[in-house]
């Protein structure tokens, strides 16, 4: 179908929707200069296998290596800014309060920095720290002994990044709220995710089964394309402002 007609149709669906749910992934931050995970050349995992870095087992085997990788990413993120895609989502939420639920797999905080509120973060927060093992009385994050990673002087417990690794449960409240939004929405926008990681990707299937229109925004094919009513081929910094800007139905 003609790309302009597809865009117009998606805009109409959004304009008519009482509730829009949005699922974002690493691609929405790509135009801010943040590498995605699975890009073959520039992705964060281009030179690693995910299980070498993004599992508890990897951290226990080589805590310094994994901690340093996350510290590198934290430093990198200090120099980047939200892009037009993040800003379009935040502007829509501010203009139409209560009408858009933003669910993200991203841990970079860029949606929040753009002004989005109530963001449901499925995979945690790169800038949060927590203890690797259950905290004992001696474990105080604000008093952790410096190191790579920092640790508890009393018991040796290690500090780890507050992200969700493979094999770990997603934050229950965020996942439950995201499932509710996917179930109740009229339109689900899926932007900048390869759709390979569950249960996040399952939200698109859930929305579709519950009767929502599913629209993908991505310059490349994704695992979720077959689930979608429309696939808009393009970047999120270009397409999200076009989809969400200047609606007037409600
Ligand atoms: C652009 C663009 C531009 C580029 N504009 N777009 C069902 C089936 C099979 C397996 C499973 C299943 N259910 C669970 C699993 C296991 C596993 C899983 O999904 N495995 C699959 C990979 C096979 N899931 C889990 O382990 C999850 N936990 C779990 O299920 O727990 C169960 C449990 C219950 C109770 C007790 C205990 C356990 C946890 C998943 C955690 C994922 N964590 C990571 C790392 C976070 C930390 C970190 O940052 O390092 O999260 S993995 C990584 O992938 C990261 C991302 O959030 C996630 C998704 O990646 P994303 O965002 O899609 O990025 P990419 O790189 O894949 O794609 C980027 C896209 O952007 C591409 O499509 C580009 O084209 C596009 N793009 N420029 C728009 N300008």
GROMACS .gro file of C-alpha atoms and ligand atoms in nm:
model
  330
    1UNK     CA    1   0.000   0.000   0.000
    2UNK     CA    2   0.101   0.363  -0.048
    3UNK     CA    3   0.312   0.487   0.246
    4UNK     CA    4   0.130   0.823   0.271
    5UNK     CA    5  -0.207   0.651   0.282
    6UNK     CA    6  -0.083   0.418   0.555
    7UNK     CA    7   0.039   0.713   0.758
    8UNK     CA    8  -0.294   0.891   0.712
    9UNK     CA    9  -0.485   0.581   0.818
   10UNK     CA   10  -0.273   0.538   1.131
   11UNK     CA   11  -0.321   0.905   1.215
   12UNK     CA   12  -0.695   0.860   1.183
   13UNK     CA   13  -0.694   0.553   1.408
   14UNK     CA   14  -0.498   0.745   1.670
   15UNK     CA   15  -0.723   1.049   1.641
   16UNK     CA   16  -1.028   0.828   1.696
   17UNK     CA   17  -0.875   0.624   1.979
   18UNK     CA   18  -0.993   0.676   2.333
   19UNK     CA   19  -0.678   0.504   2.449
   20UNK     CA   20  -0.341   0.453   2.284
   21UNK     CA   21  -0.074   0.222   2.422
   22UNK     CA   22   0.284   0.263   2.302
   23UNK     CA   23   0.559   0.003   2.335
   24UNK     CA   24   0.907   0.139   2.268
   25UNK     CA   25   1.246  -0.021   2.230
   26UNK     CA   26   1.606   0.078   2.175
   27UNK     CA   27   1.539   0.213   1.824
   28UNK     CA   28   1.352   0.517   1.959
   29UNK     CA   29   1.678   0.633   2.117
   30UNK     CA   30   1.890   0.556   1.810
   31UNK     CA   31   1.850   0.907   1.671
   32UNK     CA   32   1.973   1.044   2.005
   33UNK     CA   33   2.296   0.855   1.939
   34UNK     CA   34   2.229   0.557   2.168
   35UNK     CA   35   2.324   0.225   2.005
   36UNK     CA   36   2.054  -0.041   1.981
   37UNK     CA   37   2.128  -0.393   2.104
   38UNK     CA   38   2.104  -0.606   1.795
   39UNK     CA   39   2.231  -0.386   1.513
   40UNK     CA   40   2.493  -0.606   1.346
   41UNK     CA   41   2.755  -0.331   1.315
   42UNK     CA   42   2.691  -0.066   1.578
   43UNK     CA   43   2.472  -0.255   1.829
   44UNK     CA   44   2.574  -0.290   2.193
   45UNK     CA   45   2.600  -0.664   2.134
   46UNK     CA   46   2.776  -0.649   1.796
   47UNK     CA   47   3.090  -0.788   1.959
   48UNK     CA   48   2.937  -0.994   2.242
   49UNK     CA   49   2.681  -1.261   2.297
   50UNK     CA   50   2.401  -1.125   2.520
   51UNK     CA   51   2.455  -1.401   2.775
   52UNK     CA   52   2.813  -1.273   2.826
   53UNK     CA   53   2.681  -0.945   2.962
   54UNK     CA   54   2.308  -0.936   3.028
   55UNK     CA   55   2.257  -1.224   3.269
   56UNK     CA   56   2.308  -1.271   3.640
   57UNK     CA   57   2.541  -1.561   3.561
   58UNK     CA   58   2.764  -1.333   3.352
   59UNK     CA   59   2.782  -1.082   3.637
   60UNK     CA   60   2.869  -1.349   3.893
   61UNK     CA   61   3.138  -1.494   3.665
   62UNK     CA   62   3.304  -1.161   3.586
   63UNK     CA   63   3.152  -0.875   3.788
   64UNK     CA   64   3.418  -0.618   3.690
   65UNK     CA   65   3.370  -0.674   3.320
   66UNK     CA   66   2.991  -0.647   3.331
   67UNK     CA   67   2.995  -0.353   3.577
   68UNK     CA   68   3.244  -0.162   3.360
   69UNK     CA   69   3.027  -0.220   3.053
   70UNK     CA   70   2.729  -0.066   3.231
   71UNK     CA   71   2.941   0.222   3.363
   72UNK     CA   72   3.051   0.289   3.006
   73UNK     CA   73   2.688   0.304   2.895
   74UNK     CA   74   2.595   0.532   3.186
   75UNK     CA   75   2.874   0.773   3.086
   76UNK     CA   76   2.767   0.762   2.722
   77UNK     CA   77   2.408   0.850   2.814
   78UNK     CA   78   2.506   1.162   3.006
   79UNK     CA   79   2.592   1.328   2.673
   80UNK     CA   80   2.274   1.247   2.480
   81UNK     CA   81   1.938   1.422   2.460
   82UNK     CA   82   1.583   1.305   2.390
   83UNK     CA   83   1.493   1.329   2.021
   84UNK     CA   84   1.180   1.435   1.832
   85UNK     CA   85   1.021   1.091   1.883
   86UNK     CA   86   1.054   1.105   2.263
   87UNK     CA   87   0.928   1.463   2.259
   88UNK     CA   88   0.624   1.380   2.041
   89UNK     CA   89   0.514   1.111   2.289
   90UNK     CA   90   0.556   1.346   2.585
   91UNK     CA   91   0.373   1.629   2.406
   92UNK     CA   92   0.079   1.399   2.324
   93UNK     CA   93   0.053   1.291   2.688
   94UNK     CA   94   0.055   1.652   2.802
   95UNK     CA   95  -0.200   1.760   2.543
   96UNK     CA   96  -0.435   1.464   2.601
   97UNK     CA   97  -0.395   1.361   2.965
   98UNK     CA   98  -0.483   1.001   3.040
   99UNK     CA   99  -0.509   0.900   2.676
  100UNK     CA  100  -0.166   0.745   2.614
  101UNK     CA  101   0.013   0.481   2.819
  102UNK     CA  102   0.383   0.462   2.747
  103UNK     CA  103   0.549   0.126   2.802
  104UNK     CA  104   0.920   0.106   2.740
  105UNK     CA  105   1.185  -0.162   2.734
  106UNK     CA  106   1.446   0.111   2.746
  107UNK     CA  107   1.658   0.173   3.051
  108UNK     CA  108   1.807   0.504   2.932
  109UNK     CA  109   1.558   0.745   3.096
  110UNK     CA  110   1.516   0.948   2.775
  111UNK     CA  111   1.135   0.928   2.774
  112UNK     CA  112   1.130   1.069   3.125
  113UNK     CA  113   1.381   1.339   3.034
  114UNK     CA  114   1.155   1.438   2.741
  115UNK     CA  115   0.873   1.495   2.992
  116UNK     CA  116   0.675   1.171   2.972
  117UNK     CA  117   0.507   1.075   3.297
  118UNK     CA  118   0.398   0.741   3.434
  119UNK     CA  119   0.637   0.557   3.202
  120UNK     CA  120   0.609   0.182   3.258
  121UNK     CA  121   0.970   0.064   3.253
  122UNK     CA  122   0.970  -0.310   3.188
  123UNK     CA  123   1.346  -0.363   3.195
  124UNK     CA  124   1.446  -0.139   3.484
  125UNK     CA  125   1.665   0.168   3.504
  126UNK     CA  126   2.028   0.186   3.398
  127UNK     CA  127   2.096   0.460   3.653
  128UNK     CA  128   1.961   0.267   3.951
  129UNK     CA  129   2.180   0.043   4.163
  130UNK     CA  130   2.075  -0.253   4.373
  131UNK     CA  131   2.231  -0.537   4.563
  132UNK     CA  132   2.312  -0.860   4.382
  133UNK     CA  133   2.212  -1.078   4.679
  134UNK     CA  134   1.937  -0.999   4.929
  135UNK     CA  135   2.051  -0.701   5.137
  136UNK     CA  136   2.160  -0.769   5.495
  137UNK     CA  137   2.158  -0.514   5.777
  138UNK     CA  138   2.511  -0.406   5.682
  139UNK     CA  139   2.425  -0.340   5.315
  140UNK     CA  140   2.373   0.032   5.250
  141UNK     CA  141   2.385   0.152   4.891
  142UNK     CA  142   2.484   0.504   4.996
  143UNK     CA  143   2.780   0.361   5.187
  144UNK     CA  144   2.898   0.096   4.943
  145UNK     CA  145   3.274   0.066   4.924
  146UNK     CA  146   3.401   0.195   4.589
  147UNK     CA  147   3.517  -0.060   4.339
  148UNK     CA  148   3.431  -0.223   4.016
  149UNK     CA  149   3.165  -0.306   4.120
  150UNK     CA  150   3.117  -0.130   4.456
  151UNK     CA  151   3.052  -0.371   4.742
  152UNK     CA  152   2.939  -0.394   5.103
  153UNK     CA  153   3.237  -0.375   5.339
  154UNK     CA  154   3.049  -0.584   5.593
  155UNK     CA  155   2.951  -0.891   5.392
  156UNK     CA  156   3.098  -0.849   5.044
  157UNK     CA  157   2.760  -0.825   4.870
  158UNK     CA  158   2.805  -0.666   4.524
  159UNK     CA  159   2.622  -0.368   4.377
  160UNK     CA  160   2.466  -0.437   4.036
  161UNK     CA  161   2.279  -0.221   3.785
  162UNK     CA  162   1.902  -0.203   3.836
  163UNK     CA  163   1.817  -0.350   3.497
  164UNK     CA  164   1.633  -0.672   3.413
  165UNK     CA  165   1.861  -0.939   3.275
  166UNK     CA  166   1.757  -1.248   3.081
  167UNK     CA  167   1.594  -1.504   3.305
  168UNK     CA  168   1.489  -1.242   3.561
  169UNK     CA  169   1.131  -1.145   3.635
  170UNK     CA  170   1.009  -0.809   3.509
  171UNK     CA  171   0.886  -0.561   3.773
  172UNK     CA  172   0.545  -0.702   3.855
  173UNK     CA  173   0.349  -0.376   3.885
  174UNK     CA  174   0.487  -0.231   3.560
  175UNK     CA  175   0.419  -0.550   3.366
  176UNK     CA  176   0.070  -0.581   3.506
  177UNK     CA  177  -0.012  -0.217   3.420
  178UNK     CA  178   0.133  -0.266   3.071
  179UNK     CA  179  -0.083  -0.573   3.016
  180UNK     CA  180  -0.388  -0.380   3.130
  181UNK     CA  181  -0.307  -0.099   2.886
  182UNK     CA  182  -0.250  -0.344   2.600
  183UNK     CA  183  -0.580  -0.510   2.676
  184UNK     CA  184  -0.777  -0.185   2.696
  185UNK     CA  185  -0.625   0.021   2.414
  186UNK     CA  186  -0.782   0.097   2.077
  187UNK     CA  187  -0.445   0.143   1.910
  188UNK     CA  188  -0.107   0.002   2.001
  189UNK     CA  189   0.198   0.170   1.854
  190UNK     CA  190   0.512  -0.044   1.860
  191UNK     CA  191   0.817   0.170   1.791
  192UNK     CA  192   1.186   0.091   1.768
  193UNK     CA  193   1.187  -0.266   1.891
  194UNK     CA  194   1.293  -0.583   1.713
  195UNK     CA  195   1.013  -0.762   1.900
  196UNK     CA  196   1.240  -1.049   1.997
  197UNK     CA  197   1.224  -1.022   2.374
  198UNK     CA  198   0.934  -1.152   2.585
  199UNK     CA  199   0.716  -1.084   2.771
  200UNK     CA  200   0.745  -0.727   2.631
  201UNK     CA  201   0.683  -0.834   2.270
  202UNK     CA  202   0.381  -1.033   2.385
  203UNK     CA  203   0.203  -0.705   2.460
  204UNK     CA  204   0.153  -0.649   2.085
  205UNK     CA  205  -0.007  -0.994   2.049
  206UNK     CA  206  -0.223  -0.925   2.354
  207UNK     CA  207  -0.343  -0.592   2.213
  208UNK     CA  208  -0.423  -0.750   1.877
  209UNK     CA  209  -0.619  -1.035   2.037
  210UNK     CA  210  -0.812  -0.783   2.245
  211UNK     CA  211  -0.921  -0.598   1.931
  212UNK     CA  212  -0.678  -0.305   1.907
  213UNK     CA  213  -0.521  -0.181   1.584
  214UNK     CA  214  -0.150  -0.255   1.598
  215UNK     CA  215   0.087  -0.017   1.417
  216UNK     CA  216   0.463  -0.075   1.388
  217UNK     CA  217   0.712   0.209   1.343
  218UNK     CA  218   1.052   0.080   1.239
  219UNK     CA  219   1.290   0.129   0.947
  220UNK     CA  220   1.352  -0.248   0.934
  221UNK     CA  221   1.131  -0.558   0.944
  222UNK     CA  222   1.053  -0.690   1.293
  223UNK     CA  223   0.935  -1.013   1.451
  224UNK     CA  224   0.601  -0.843   1.519
  225UNK     CA  225   0.518  -0.736   1.165
  226UNK     CA  226   0.278  -1.028   1.112
  227UNK     CA  227   0.084  -0.920   1.419
  228UNK     CA  228   0.038  -0.565   1.294
  229UNK     CA  229  -0.241  -0.406   1.093
  230UNK     CA  230   0.007  -0.151   0.957
  231UNK     CA  231   0.384  -0.143   0.931
  232UNK     CA  232   0.521   0.208   0.883
  233UNK     CA  233   0.875   0.188   0.750
  234UNK     CA  234   1.069   0.481   0.888
  235UNK     CA  235   1.241   0.615   1.193
  236UNK     CA  236   1.063   0.708   1.512
  237UNK     CA  237   1.204   1.062   1.527
  238UNK     CA  238   1.041   1.125   1.190
  239UNK     CA  239   0.720   0.921   1.215
  240UNK     CA  240   0.610   0.968   1.578
  241UNK     CA  241   0.575   1.348   1.541
  242UNK     CA  242   0.380   1.290   1.219
  243UNK     CA  243   0.153   1.035   1.384
  244UNK     CA  244   0.096   1.214   1.712
  245UNK     CA  245   0.125   1.582   1.630
  246UNK     CA  246  -0.172   1.809   1.580
  247UNK     CA  247  -0.465   1.570   1.635
  248UNK     CA  248  -0.792   1.749   1.674
  249UNK     CA  249  -1.070   1.488   1.717
  250UNK     CA  250  -1.076   1.497   2.095
  251LIG     C1  251   1.474   0.194   1.487
  251LIG     C2  252   1.558   0.302   1.460
  251LIG     C3  253   1.497   0.428   1.453
  251LIG     C4  254   1.680   0.127   1.466
  251LIG     N1  255   1.363   0.441   1.472
  251LIG     N2  256   1.342   0.208   1.505
  251LIG     C5  257   0.879  -1.648   2.523
  251LIG     C6  258   0.939  -1.704   2.413
  251LIG     C7  259   1.078  -1.717   2.403
  251LIG     C8  260   1.160  -1.675   2.508
  251LIG     C9  261   1.102  -1.619   2.617
  251LIG    C10  262   0.964  -1.608   2.625
  251LIG     N3  263   0.934  -1.550   2.744
  251LIG    C11  264   1.050  -1.523   2.809
  251LIG    C12  265   1.154  -1.566   2.735
  251LIG    C13  266   1.298  -1.559   2.771
  251LIG    C14  267   1.360  -1.423   2.749
  251LIG    C15  268   1.346  -1.389   2.601
  251LIG     O1  269   1.265  -1.309   2.560
  251LIG     N4  270   1.431  -1.449   2.519
  251LIG    C16  271   1.426  -1.425   2.375
  251LIG    C17  272   1.542  -1.333   2.334
  251LIG    C18  273   1.435  -1.558   2.306
  251LIG     N5  274   1.299  -1.323   2.834
  251LIG    C19  275   1.343  -1.302   2.959
  251LIG     O2  276   1.434  -1.368   3.006
  251LIG    C20  277   1.273  -1.197   3.041
  251LIG     N6  278   1.238  -1.250   3.169
  251LIG    C21  279   1.147  -1.342   3.184
  251LIG     O3  280   1.077  -1.382   3.095
  251LIG     O4  281   1.137  -1.386   3.313
  251LIG    C22  282   1.049  -1.494   3.345
  251LIG    C23  283   1.054  -1.511   3.494
  251LIG    C24  284   0.936  -1.508   3.565
  251LIG    C25  285   0.941  -1.524   3.705
  251LIG    C26  286   1.062  -1.543   3.768
  251LIG    C27  287   1.180  -1.544   3.698
  251LIG    C28  288   1.176  -1.527   3.559
  251LIG    C29  289   1.366  -1.081   3.072
  251LIG    C30  290   1.405  -1.003   2.951
  251LIG    C31  291   1.506  -0.894   2.989
  251LIG    C32  292   1.563  -0.826   2.869
  251LIG     N7  293   1.672  -0.745   2.911
  251LIG    C33  294   1.746  -0.668   2.810
  251LIG    C34  295   1.874  -0.614   2.874
  251LIG    C35  296   1.844  -0.500   2.971
  251LIG    C36  297   1.966  -0.455   3.039
  251LIG    C37  298   2.057  -0.376   2.951
  251LIG     O5  299   2.019  -0.270   2.902
  251LIG     O6  300   2.169  -0.421   2.932
  251LIG     O7  301   1.663  -0.562   2.761
  251LIG     S1  302   1.780  -0.762   2.664
  251LIG    C38  303   1.765  -0.626   2.553
  251LIG     O8  304   1.660  -0.656   2.457
  251LIG    C39  305   1.716  -0.508   2.637
  251LIG    C40  306   1.605  -0.452   2.551
  251LIG     O9  307   1.514  -0.379   2.630
  251LIG    C41  308   1.547  -0.578   2.488
  251LIG    C42  309   1.469  -0.552   2.362
  251LIG    O10  310   1.553  -0.502   2.262
  251LIG     P1  311   1.498  -0.391   2.162
  251LIG    O11  312   1.464  -0.270   2.238
  251LIG    O12  313   1.394  -0.450   2.077
  251LIG    O13  314   1.631  -0.357   2.079
  251LIG     P2  315   1.688  -0.429   1.948
  251LIG    O14  316   1.831  -0.388   1.937
  251LIG    O15  317   1.659  -0.574   1.947
  251LIG    O16  318   1.603  -0.366   1.829
  251LIG    C43  319   1.613  -0.229   1.796
  251LIG    C44  320   1.510  -0.202   1.688
  251LIG    O17  321   1.512  -0.062   1.660
  251LIG    C45  322   1.538  -0.274   1.555
  251LIG    O18  323   1.418  -0.335   1.510
  251LIG    C46  324   1.578  -0.159   1.461
  251LIG    O19  325   1.538  -0.182   1.325
  251LIG    C47  326   1.502  -0.045   1.520
  251LIG     N8  327   1.554   0.090   1.490
  251LIG     N9  328   1.686   0.262   1.446
  251LIG    C48  329   1.292   0.334   1.498
  251LIG    N10  330   1.572   0.543   1.427
   0.00000   0.00000   0.00000
